[in-house]
């Protein structure tokens, strides 16, 4: 090869390499950001932050394909750092978030979560990052206040700073984040009132402000958020009445106001609305419980305990379509319990003191359960003293009439002062041991919650099938192994089954479909294999089903579409094959469908794309064909992700007619042609369209005669 040709090639290679490298200023900002953080172990993520090109193989860093600028920082301890996790360690990273991060002016996403040791303030300059769509700083030790001008981030759709030590007030400017769909500030030390203008966040879908020191009334403007599904204001110091307009919110499913100072009466509209999870317990509410239950009343959980209600239990409560969990305890109610009411909880009679002891056989069974578990710190079992297990034994509740144990509620995240203790002691397992088969001797149990301890192992006792009154079984976030007992189908009263975040193997028992009252099923993050039972659709009361992050194979059963009330279905991160059924798009209340990272083939049904879902994630499959041009005014997507498939054809023009699209990702497909103009395309970045066959137009390269 002539010298001039070789030189030309070397020059071109250098130009290409430079074009794909991040700017030196971005690299310097990242290194300054790194210098402010400390990893306690060798072999961590920052070992990958070497070389001059921060866009290549730097863990947790992603760049814009066109500009080469850093677009995302994604440092999530629970996923990215799993391979570096050491046993019996709690803090993986310490230090603070350097203001140098603000020099990365093309950032669209900052995720720095669950490191537990990162402290300091949120850099005020973060509000200068005008492209930011996601801020997630959950699960650290961040202090200080939220920036007062956070409302400058007009592109923001997700704001989470939960589980920190943030103080100050909720900035009034937060109401300027009109594209915000997710807000989570729970478990901090935020004080002051909720801004009256919060109702301007009309696209907000979920709002969590619990576990703070917020005062003042609940703003009536919240009821203007017509897309709000979940609202949690519990464990604050809110006062005043509950706004009547909350009962008229069209899609509100969860309303949690427990442990505040709320007064006045219950608005009658709340009990006849579409809310399925309502918790008003531990307040100062008074008056009569409205006699406004009816066929539209469908409650997975209804908690009105620890108030000042008087009068009788409404007779219309028996007309409710479903009540899975009911608590009216510690009020001033009197009179008979209406016929037809399933009393699933401990007490419906107020201020009853159990002065007599629980049966000695049940005391002995609880002692055997205690003996099989180990607390490394001074904890809940210190309260398990004396012979009366119905009196001041933490996590134990008894039926006031029979004095039999009715509930075991040991949740590692809600034990008093547990969070404070865990911040002081470096441990991952807060409780170890196994669940003793002696639990099966407590034959009147309606609820078993032994969750979020991480260190509890062993198998699920097979004798659990004998607990015929059981309605809630929650063993999530432990280290349980073995299989789901085939006899689980005998628990026909069960409304909640949560075995998520364990190491359970085997298949989903076909007997599971006998649980016709099941409302909530969560088996995600296990090692389960085999097929989803073909008659899964028999679970016709199901509202939420999570089977993601397993090893499931085979097709998606078409019978799922018969589950009329199913709102959330997550089958992602498995090995499912076959097609996406058209009937899934005709499910009347399905709001979230996540099938990402499976082996699904065929075309995306037009019924699915044209449905009323707000979350549709089909990323990382082998779907092919064209994207149906069926979007319109009824299309409202908080997240629409079709990336990493084999989709062809053009980008549908009707996407610009959608009511709202918060996040759109069509990247890594085989799409061609011009990207349409207008909303939402004008605000999208190149990452939404990169690595396609021949797309052109903003925000990609200009179109030519060849590319159109």
XYZ file of C-alpha atoms in Angstrom:
708
model
C 0.000 0.000 0.000
C 1.418 3.453 -0.874
C 2.551 5.545 2.053
C 0.015 8.295 1.268
C -2.906 5.810 1.296
C -1.769 4.311 4.601
C -1.439 7.768 6.099
C -4.913 8.655 4.885
C -6.382 5.537 6.508
C -4.589 6.257 9.770
C -5.900 9.823 9.674
C -9.485 8.626 9.049
C -9.204 6.064 11.866
C -8.026 8.790 14.198
C -10.925 11.039 13.182
C -13.461 8.209 13.698
C -11.941 7.312 17.058
C -12.054 10.932 18.159
C -15.656 11.246 17.030
C -16.652 8.265 19.165
C -14.731 9.437 22.239
C -16.314 11.592 24.888
C -15.037 15.180 25.130
C -12.113 15.669 27.547
C -14.303 18.026 29.602
C -16.872 15.246 30.179
C -14.133 12.798 31.125
C -12.633 15.281 33.610
C -16.066 15.897 35.154
C -16.618 12.146 35.566
C -13.222 11.679 37.190
C -13.973 14.532 39.605
C -17.329 12.879 40.327
C -15.498 9.575 40.946
C -12.961 11.255 43.262
C -15.774 12.369 45.585
C -16.965 8.773 46.093
C -15.319 5.841 47.847
C -15.789 2.149 47.113
C -14.894 -0.033 50.104
C -13.925 -3.052 48.007
C -11.362 -3.669 45.325
C -12.674 -4.769 41.961
C -15.557 -2.303 41.967
C -17.173 -0.348 39.187
C -14.685 2.521 39.179
C -11.930 0.109 38.139
C -13.589 0.202 34.716
C -13.291 4.010 34.526
C -9.944 3.983 32.748
C -8.703 5.232 29.409
C -9.573 8.407 27.555
C -12.919 7.276 26.145
C -15.540 7.470 28.884
C -18.173 6.332 26.366
C -16.637 2.893 26.060
C -16.757 0.252 28.810
C -17.151 2.698 31.685
C -19.709 0.890 33.823
C -22.805 2.967 34.474
C -21.992 5.598 31.839
C -23.862 5.961 28.533
C -23.291 8.535 25.801
C -25.306 10.102 23.033
C -24.387 8.279 19.818
C -24.258 11.438 17.702
C -22.662 14.025 19.957
C -20.504 11.673 22.028
C -21.550 13.576 25.162
C -22.318 11.737 28.395
C -26.116 11.288 28.503
C -26.696 8.895 31.416
C -25.135 8.001 34.756
C -26.692 4.798 36.057
C -25.113 3.567 39.293
C -27.739 1.365 40.916
C -26.301 -0.766 43.747
C -28.989 -3.442 43.624
C -28.288 -4.340 39.980
C -24.964 -2.970 38.792
C -23.029 -3.911 41.897
C -24.378 -7.404 42.575
C -21.192 -9.118 41.449
C -19.120 -7.070 43.884
C -21.370 -7.544 46.916
C -19.663 -9.043 49.950
C -21.583 -11.063 52.536
C -22.581 -9.290 55.747
C -21.800 -5.839 54.334
C -24.269 -2.990 54.139
C -22.593 0.109 52.715
C -21.104 -0.331 49.283
C -20.163 3.277 48.553
C -19.589 6.435 50.580
C -18.677 10.049 49.856
C -20.799 12.741 48.235
C -22.157 13.782 44.838
C -19.689 16.274 43.405
C -20.995 19.517 41.835
C -18.738 18.597 38.898
C -21.642 16.444 37.712
C -23.290 19.685 36.570
C -20.622 20.094 33.883
C -22.161 17.114 32.068
C -24.652 19.409 30.401
C -26.150 16.734 28.113
C -27.255 14.455 30.953
C -30.782 13.100 30.613
C -30.629 10.581 33.475
C -28.917 10.498 36.880
C -29.457 7.283 38.841
C -27.300 6.881 41.983
C -29.322 4.579 44.233
C -29.133 2.172 47.171
C -25.512 2.802 48.160
C -26.570 3.739 51.703
C -23.287 5.525 52.502
C -23.400 8.449 50.043
C -24.087 11.644 51.993
C -23.881 15.411 51.517
C -26.314 17.719 49.735
C -27.985 17.489 46.349
C -25.800 19.875 44.296
C -27.938 23.023 43.683
C -26.393 23.385 40.224
C -28.217 20.209 39.162
C -31.104 22.455 38.152
C -28.979 23.760 35.262
C -29.119 20.345 33.519
C -31.999 21.241 31.245
C -32.171 17.838 29.493
C -32.701 15.833 32.685
C -35.641 13.420 32.542
C -34.736 11.142 35.467
C -33.253 11.889 38.900
C -33.107 8.905 41.252
C -31.025 9.240 44.435
C -32.968 6.685 46.509
C -31.418 4.756 49.394
C -28.465 6.912 50.444
C -27.730 9.299 53.338
C -28.205 12.544 51.478
C -28.905 15.578 53.682
C -29.725 19.230 53.102
C -32.738 20.462 51.173
C -34.119 19.953 47.696
C -33.003 22.798 45.390
C -35.604 25.582 45.570
C -35.505 26.063 41.781
C -35.940 22.397 40.917
C -38.885 23.522 38.795
C -36.365 24.620 36.145
C -36.015 20.972 35.071
C -38.999 21.128 32.727
C -38.109 17.808 31.028
C -38.178 15.836 34.304
C -40.522 12.825 34.358
C -39.096 10.872 37.330
C -37.928 12.350 40.651
C -36.994 10.016 43.497
C -34.983 10.910 46.583
C -36.595 8.397 48.969
C -34.850 6.810 51.952
C -32.418 9.630 52.717
C -32.159 12.335 55.398
C -33.339 15.313 53.361
C -34.771 18.227 55.346
C -36.506 21.496 54.508
C -39.761 21.898 52.629
C -41.127 20.644 49.333
C -40.137 23.473 46.958
C -43.118 25.349 45.552
C -41.408 25.298 42.157
C -41.946 21.531 41.975
C -45.385 22.293 40.564
C -43.641 23.594 37.416
C -42.533 20.031 36.561
C -45.637 19.537 34.449
C -44.262 16.425 32.723
C -43.545 14.627 36.023
C -45.079 11.144 36.183
C -43.339 9.689 39.272
C -42.528 11.470 42.565
C -41.005 9.646 45.542
C -39.740 11.591 48.577
C -40.744 9.091 51.277
C -38.702 8.327 54.389
C -36.884 11.643 54.791
C -37.202 14.552 57.242
C -39.096 16.942 55.012
C -41.334 19.389 56.882
C -43.768 22.178 56.084
C -46.947 21.930 54.016
C -47.626 20.248 50.692
C -47.668 23.051 48.084
C -51.224 24.056 47.179
C -50.192 24.106 43.533
C -49.195 20.411 43.499
C -52.344 19.703 41.514
C -50.687 21.288 38.481
C -48.758 18.026 38.029
C -51.524 16.626 35.852
C -49.439 13.796 34.404
C -48.346 12.477 37.817
C -49.123 8.784 38.140
C -47.536 7.911 41.486
C -46.779 10.181 44.460
C -45.085 8.924 47.626
C -44.457 11.457 50.424
C -44.814 9.130 53.435
C -42.510 8.914 56.437
C -41.728 12.630 56.725
C -42.752 15.503 59.025
C -45.120 17.233 56.618
C -47.792 19.401 58.242
C -50.906 21.298 57.208
C -53.899 20.132 55.184
C -54.124 17.832 52.173
C -54.454 20.218 49.194
C -57.759 19.731 47.386
C -55.889 20.521 44.159
C -54.484 16.972 44.237
C -57.812 15.765 42.873
C -57.031 17.546 39.583
C -54.349 14.939 38.852
C -56.604 12.803 36.716
C -53.796 10.308 36.005
C -52.857 9.708 39.657
C -52.962 5.990 40.522
C -51.095 5.806 43.864
C -51.009 8.476 46.608
C -49.172 7.797 49.870
C -49.066 10.591 52.469
C -48.893 8.284 55.498
C -46.750 8.738 58.604
C -46.666 12.531 58.562
C -48.330 15.253 60.656
C -51.071 16.270 58.272
C -54.206 17.789 59.769
C -57.639 18.908 58.717
C -60.297 16.980 56.776
C -59.919 14.573 53.873
C -60.970 16.467 50.718
C -64.191 15.027 49.310
C -62.848 15.427 45.780
C -60.336 12.590 46.347
C -63.241 10.176 45.975
C -63.925 11.460 42.469
C -60.447 10.847 41.025
C -60.936 8.583 37.986
C -57.983 6.145 38.302
C -56.866 6.473 41.930
C -56.303 2.907 43.177
C -54.218 3.378 46.341
C -54.781 6.054 48.996
C -52.677 5.743 52.140
C -53.182 8.456 54.778
C -52.453 6.435 57.928
C -50.682 7.830 61.004
C -51.467 11.529 60.633
C -53.627 13.990 62.582
C -56.540 14.080 60.154
C -59.965 14.917 61.582
C -63.547 15.177 60.423
C -65.616 12.550 58.653
C -64.811 10.069 55.896
C -66.080 11.437 52.570
C -68.720 8.953 51.421
C -67.276 9.025 47.905
C -64.084 7.276 49.043
C -65.900 4.044 49.924
C -67.798 3.825 46.665
C -64.949 4.920 44.390
C -62.492 2.820 42.394
C -59.920 2.863 45.213
C -58.832 -0.698 46.002
C -56.314 -0.008 48.789
C -57.532 2.536 51.374
C -55.714 3.105 54.670
C -57.033 5.849 56.982
C -55.957 4.189 60.239
C -54.256 5.955 63.162
C -55.884 9.353 62.726
C -58.554 11.335 64.588
C -61.411 10.766 62.173
C -64.863 10.661 63.722
C -68.561 10.319 63.000
C -70.266 7.382 61.322
C -68.688 5.177 58.682
C -70.682 6.100 55.536
C -73.207 3.475 54.494
C -72.109 3.852 50.875
C -70.582 0.483 49.957
C -71.866 -1.225 46.858
C -71.009 -3.486 43.914
C -68.273 -1.048 42.801
C -66.561 -1.303 46.199
C -63.557 -3.590 45.642
C -60.961 -3.385 48.392
C -57.828 -5.506 48.604
C -57.201 -3.617 51.843
C -59.494 -1.357 53.885
C -58.035 -0.052 57.148
C -60.030 2.346 59.331
C -58.699 1.258 62.730
C -57.462 3.533 65.532
C -59.875 6.419 64.962
C -62.939 7.753 66.758
C -65.726 6.287 64.622
C -68.997 5.570 66.382
C -72.287 3.940 65.543
C -72.707 0.604 63.810
C -70.841 -1.123 61.020
C -72.630 -0.147 57.773
C -74.913 -2.896 56.499
C -73.951 -2.053 52.925
C -70.439 -3.360 53.607
C -71.848 -6.808 52.858
C -72.704 -5.575 49.333
C -69.076 -4.828 48.488
C -67.793 -6.835 45.524
C -64.697 -7.833 47.507
C -62.888 -6.919 50.723
C -59.656 -8.848 51.163
C -58.349 -7.223 54.354
C -60.534 -5.280 56.793
C -59.604 -3.463 59.997
C -62.127 -1.473 62.027
C -60.422 -2.082 65.361
C -59.941 0.457 68.169
C -62.910 2.698 67.454
C -66.215 3.245 69.279
C -68.354 0.980 67.123
C -71.206 -1.035 68.526
C -74.002 -3.308 67.406
C -73.928 -6.548 65.410
C -71.510 -7.381 62.646
C -73.536 -7.428 59.404
C -74.228 -10.844 57.935
C -72.074 -11.750 54.987
C -69.037 -9.795 56.164
C -65.843 -11.852 56.194
C -63.993 -10.658 59.287
C -60.459 -11.279 58.131
C -58.783 -9.190 60.757
C -58.101 -9.257 64.398
C -60.927 -7.184 65.813
C -64.028 -5.270 64.845
C -64.733 -4.299 68.442
C -62.969 -1.351 70.037
C -60.470 -1.030 72.851
C -60.641 -4.681 73.802
C -57.942 -5.709 76.227
C -57.003 -9.372 76.140
C -56.276 -10.053 79.776
C -56.497 -13.807 79.403
C -53.620 -15.773 77.959
C -53.491 -17.298 74.505
C -53.685 -21.120 74.436
C -50.529 -22.747 75.750
C -50.213 -24.777 72.531
C -49.999 -21.576 70.480
C -47.511 -20.053 72.895
C -45.346 -23.164 72.436
C -45.618 -22.927 68.634
C -44.512 -19.285 68.671
C -41.593 -20.194 70.895
C -40.565 -22.840 68.345
C -40.788 -20.233 65.538
C -38.635 -17.872 67.588
C -36.078 -20.611 68.262
C -35.643 -21.243 64.531
C -34.824 -17.576 63.819
C -31.858 -15.481 64.904
C -31.667 -11.718 65.339
C -28.105 -10.351 65.292
C -29.215 -7.187 67.075
C -31.410 -6.492 70.083
C -34.821 -6.650 68.433
C -38.409 -7.756 68.265
C -38.107 -11.090 70.056
C -37.242 -9.200 73.221
C -40.980 -8.424 73.424
C -41.930 -12.116 73.242
C -42.019 -12.608 77.005
C -44.574 -13.973 79.421
C -47.313 -16.496 78.770
C -49.797 -14.201 77.022
C -48.700 -14.085 73.385
C -51.718 -11.892 72.588
C -50.468 -9.041 74.761
C -47.640 -6.794 73.541
C -45.810 -9.450 71.548
C -44.508 -7.465 68.619
C -45.914 -8.671 65.301
C -48.534 -10.948 66.878
C -52.249 -10.250 66.771
C -55.054 -12.415 68.107
C -58.758 -12.807 67.501
C -60.424 -11.011 70.459
C -63.141 -13.621 70.794
C -61.216 -16.879 70.557
C -57.833 -15.507 71.733
C -56.221 -17.568 68.973
C -53.259 -16.164 67.042
C -54.633 -14.643 63.816
C -51.646 -12.728 62.403
C -47.879 -12.888 62.301
C -46.484 -9.640 60.905
C -42.685 -9.499 60.950
C -41.545 -7.085 58.252
C -37.891 -6.104 58.391
C -38.532 -2.640 56.972
C -41.252 -1.594 59.417
C -39.863 -2.845 62.725
C -39.510 0.215 64.986
C -36.046 1.806 64.792
C -34.892 -0.955 62.456
C -33.705 1.541 59.837
C -31.742 3.467 62.439
C -30.146 0.272 63.701
C -29.227 -0.865 60.222
C -27.510 2.420 59.456
C -25.334 1.898 62.508
C -24.420 -1.747 62.017
C -22.871 -3.011 58.785
C -24.969 -6.097 58.116
C -27.005 -7.319 55.195
C -28.861 -10.085 57.013
C -31.017 -8.625 59.739
C -32.460 -12.003 60.673
C -31.316 -15.492 59.786
C -32.581 -19.025 60.332
C -35.603 -20.728 58.808
C -39.402 -20.806 59.107
C -40.316 -23.572 61.518
C -43.063 -26.060 60.550
C -44.512 -25.262 63.980
C -46.166 -22.286 62.295
C -48.694 -24.777 60.915
C -49.953 -25.454 64.453
C -51.435 -21.928 64.470
C -54.518 -23.092 62.648
C -56.438 -19.797 62.932
C -53.852 -17.744 61.066
C -55.278 -15.411 58.433
C -52.044 -13.539 57.696
C -48.350 -14.470 57.628
C -45.839 -11.730 56.793
C -42.178 -12.612 57.336
C -40.504 -10.369 54.789
C -37.455 -8.204 54.067
C -35.026 -9.977 56.382
C -32.749 -11.226 53.577
C -31.060 -13.870 55.729
C -33.988 -16.233 56.382
C -33.421 -19.397 54.342
C -34.741 -22.971 54.163
C -37.922 -24.066 52.426
C -41.570 -23.092 52.720
C -43.075 -25.622 55.158
C -45.254 -27.991 53.102
C -47.732 -28.212 55.987
C -48.765 -24.628 55.277
C -51.606 -26.120 53.229
C -53.421 -26.884 56.486
C -53.915 -23.181 57.270
C -57.298 -23.011 55.576
C -58.117 -19.479 56.824
C -54.940 -17.927 55.409
C -55.557 -14.825 53.282
C -52.108 -13.230 53.159
C -48.779 -15.023 52.707
C -45.789 -12.696 52.290
C -42.294 -14.207 52.548
C -40.617 -11.774 50.138
C -37.002 -10.599 50.183
C -35.389 -13.446 52.061
C -33.154 -16.331 50.951
C -35.804 -19.051 50.824
C -35.036 -22.049 48.597
C -36.909 -25.159 47.477
C -40.144 -25.096 45.523
C -43.579 -23.578 45.941
C -45.574 -26.396 47.604
C -47.894 -28.125 45.126
C -50.523 -28.077 47.857
C -50.626 -24.255 47.744
C -53.899 -24.579 45.843
C -55.593 -25.719 49.053
C -55.393 -22.168 50.437
C -58.539 -21.057 48.666
C -59.013 -17.977 50.917
C -55.670 -16.520 49.818
C -55.841 -12.966 48.414
C -52.118 -12.130 48.464
C -49.169 -14.417 47.678
C -45.772 -12.700 47.698
C -42.641 -14.859 47.437
C -40.532 -12.317 45.502
C -36.776 -11.840 45.902
C -35.837 -15.307 47.113
C -34.102 -18.324 45.570
C -37.151 -20.460 44.938
C -36.795 -22.986 42.114
C -39.068 -25.519 40.446
C -42.174 -24.724 38.437
C -45.287 -22.686 39.113
C -47.678 -25.319 40.522
C -50.749 -25.863 38.362
C -52.741 -25.927 41.607
C -52.026 -22.202 41.943
C -54.937 -21.571 39.602
C -57.296 -22.867 42.322
C -56.684 -19.634 44.252
C -59.731 -17.934 42.787
C -59.688 -15.128 45.400
C -56.073 -14.175 44.673
C -55.693 -10.443 44.013
C -51.915 -9.959 44.227
C -49.316 -12.482 42.996
C -45.590 -11.745 43.174
C -43.016 -14.430 42.309
C -40.387 -12.178 40.707
C -36.631 -12.450 41.227
C -36.432 -16.193 41.833
C -35.123 -19.212 39.906
C -38.452 -20.599 38.744
C -38.576 -22.471 35.445
C -41.074 -24.249 33.221
C -44.288 -22.901 31.713
C -46.857 -20.496 33.071
C -49.941 -22.705 33.682
C -52.222 -22.623 30.638
C -55.312 -22.042 32.791
C -53.751 -19.016 34.525
C -56.851 -17.106 33.453
C -58.879 -18.870 36.152
C -57.431 -16.328 38.595
C -60.243 -13.977 37.644
C -59.886 -11.703 40.694
C -56.209 -10.967 40.021
C -55.223 -7.293 39.979
C -51.417 -7.471 39.863
C -49.162 -10.308 38.662
C -45.350 -10.145 38.811
C -43.403 -13.138 37.437
C -40.328 -11.305 36.113
C -36.660 -12.229 36.552
C -37.082 -15.988 36.501
C -36.278 -18.770 33.998
C -39.804 -19.295 32.685
C -40.188 -20.764 29.201
C -42.955 -21.485 26.724
C -45.732 -19.204 25.469
C -47.747 -16.538 27.253
C -51.083 -18.233 28.036
C -53.873 -16.556 26.115
C -56.188 -17.247 29.047
C -54.533 -14.332 30.889
C -56.757 -11.999 28.878
C -59.787 -13.409 30.725
C -58.617 -11.819 33.988
C -60.991 -8.884 33.803
C -59.526 -6.806 36.637
C -55.811 -7.303 35.853
C -54.085 -3.896 35.972
C -50.381 -4.847 36.034
C -48.700 -7.804 34.287
C -44.908 -8.177 34.416
C -43.383 -11.236 32.702
C -40.089 -9.575 31.775
C -36.588 -11.068 32.060
C -37.573 -14.679 31.364
C -37.219 -17.015 28.379
C -40.776 -16.867 27.102
C -41.356 -17.559 23.406
C -44.197 -17.373 20.904
C -46.302 -14.340 20.101
C -47.879 -11.435 21.952
C -51.611 -12.181 21.930
C -54.033 -9.686 20.420
C -56.434 -10.291 23.293
C -54.000 -8.615 25.734
C -54.867 -5.327 24.045
C -58.548 -5.791 24.773
C -58.195 -6.188 28.540
C -60.335 -3.393 30.027
C -58.159 -2.205 32.917
C -54.652 -3.410 31.979
C -52.450 -0.378 32.618
C -48.935 -1.846 32.605
C -47.628 -4.670 30.379
C -43.937 -5.534 30.692
C -42.586 -8.350 28.517
C -39.029 -7.100 28.008
C -36.037 -9.404 27.497
C -37.764 -12.602 26.469
C -37.719 -14.485 23.153
C -41.053 -13.351 21.785
C -41.566 -13.336 18.021
C -44.135 -12.180 15.482
C -45.727 -8.770 15.099
C -46.905 -6.409 17.812
C -50.719 -6.587 17.772
C -52.379 -3.329 16.818
C -54.809 -3.857 19.699
C -51.906 -3.627 22.166
C -50.482 -0.440 20.640
C -53.917 1.163 20.431
C -55.007 0.208 23.953
C -55.292 2.408 27.041
C -52.083 1.100 28.638
C -49.734 3.709 30.107
C -46.705 1.406 30.435
C -45.785 -0.904 27.537
C -42.295 -2.444 27.544
C -41.467 -4.990 24.812
C -37.741 -4.237 24.743
C -35.189 -6.960 23.950
C -37.273 -9.554 22.093
C -37.321 -10.764 18.479
C -40.498 -8.999 17.403
C -40.722 -8.164 13.709
C -42.972 -6.481 11.166
C -44.109 -2.880 11.088
C -45.306 -0.771 13.998
C -49.052 -0.358 13.465
C -50.111 3.233 12.776
C -52.942 3.151 15.349
C -52.030 5.832 17.869
C -54.417 8.645 18.672
C -56.038 10.789 21.338
C -56.667 7.821 23.640
C -52.952 6.885 23.530
C -51.333 7.929 26.801
C -47.945 6.324 27.421
C -45.765 7.154 30.389
C -43.318 4.632 28.917
C -43.375 3.047 25.446
C -40.279 0.917 24.801
C -40.039 -1.201 21.642
C -36.235 -1.129 21.372
C -33.866 -4.032 20.627
C -36.211 -5.947 18.328
C -36.379 -6.536 14.551
C -39.113 -4.046 13.723
C -39.124 -2.660 10.194
C -40.944 -0.014 8.188
C -41.288 3.611 9.241
C -41.992 5.393 12.497
C -45.810 5.757 12.686
C -46.920 9.330 12.020
C -49.894 8.848 14.330
C -47.521 8.871 17.336
C -47.644 12.665 17.045
C -51.436 12.444 17.640
C -51.034 10.672 20.984
C -52.435 12.428 24.051
C -49.066 12.003 25.811
C -45.844 10.008 25.455
C -43.374 10.546 28.289
C -40.623 8.150 27.211
C -40.295 6.574 23.770
C -37.548 4.174 22.683
C -37.498 2.699 19.161
C -33.722 2.211 19.012
C -31.883 -0.903 17.814
C -34.430 -2.018 15.224
C -34.574 -1.977 11.409
C -36.691 1.134 10.933
C -36.298 3.422 7.930
C -37.459 6.773 6.636
C -38.048 10.200 8.102
C -38.749 10.684 11.803
C -42.036 12.644 12.104
C -41.945 16.170 13.523
C -43.940 17.641 16.365
C -44.657 16.297 19.861
C -43.176 14.032 21.213
C -40.425 13.832 18.580
C -39.156 17.390 19.010
C -38.051 16.710 22.592
C -36.594 13.224 22.083
C -32.877 12.503 21.942
C -30.881 10.414 19.520
C -30.864 7.498 21.968
C -34.563 6.968 21.206
C -33.800 6.147 17.546
C -30.152 5.070 17.334
C -28.932 1.933 15.582
C -31.730 1.561 13.054
C -31.381 0.714 9.379
C -31.900 4.082 7.729
C -33.786 6.549 9.935
C -33.168 10.220 9.353
C -34.377 13.608 10.481
C -34.260 15.326 13.855
C -32.716 14.388 16.222
C -30.616 12.180 13.875
C -28.799 13.202 10.703
C -30.703 15.222 8.085
C -32.616 13.262 5.451
C -31.297 12.891 1.924
C -32.951 11.548 -1.196
C -31.380 8.149 -0.513
C -32.567 7.813 3.093
C -36.183 8.913 2.609
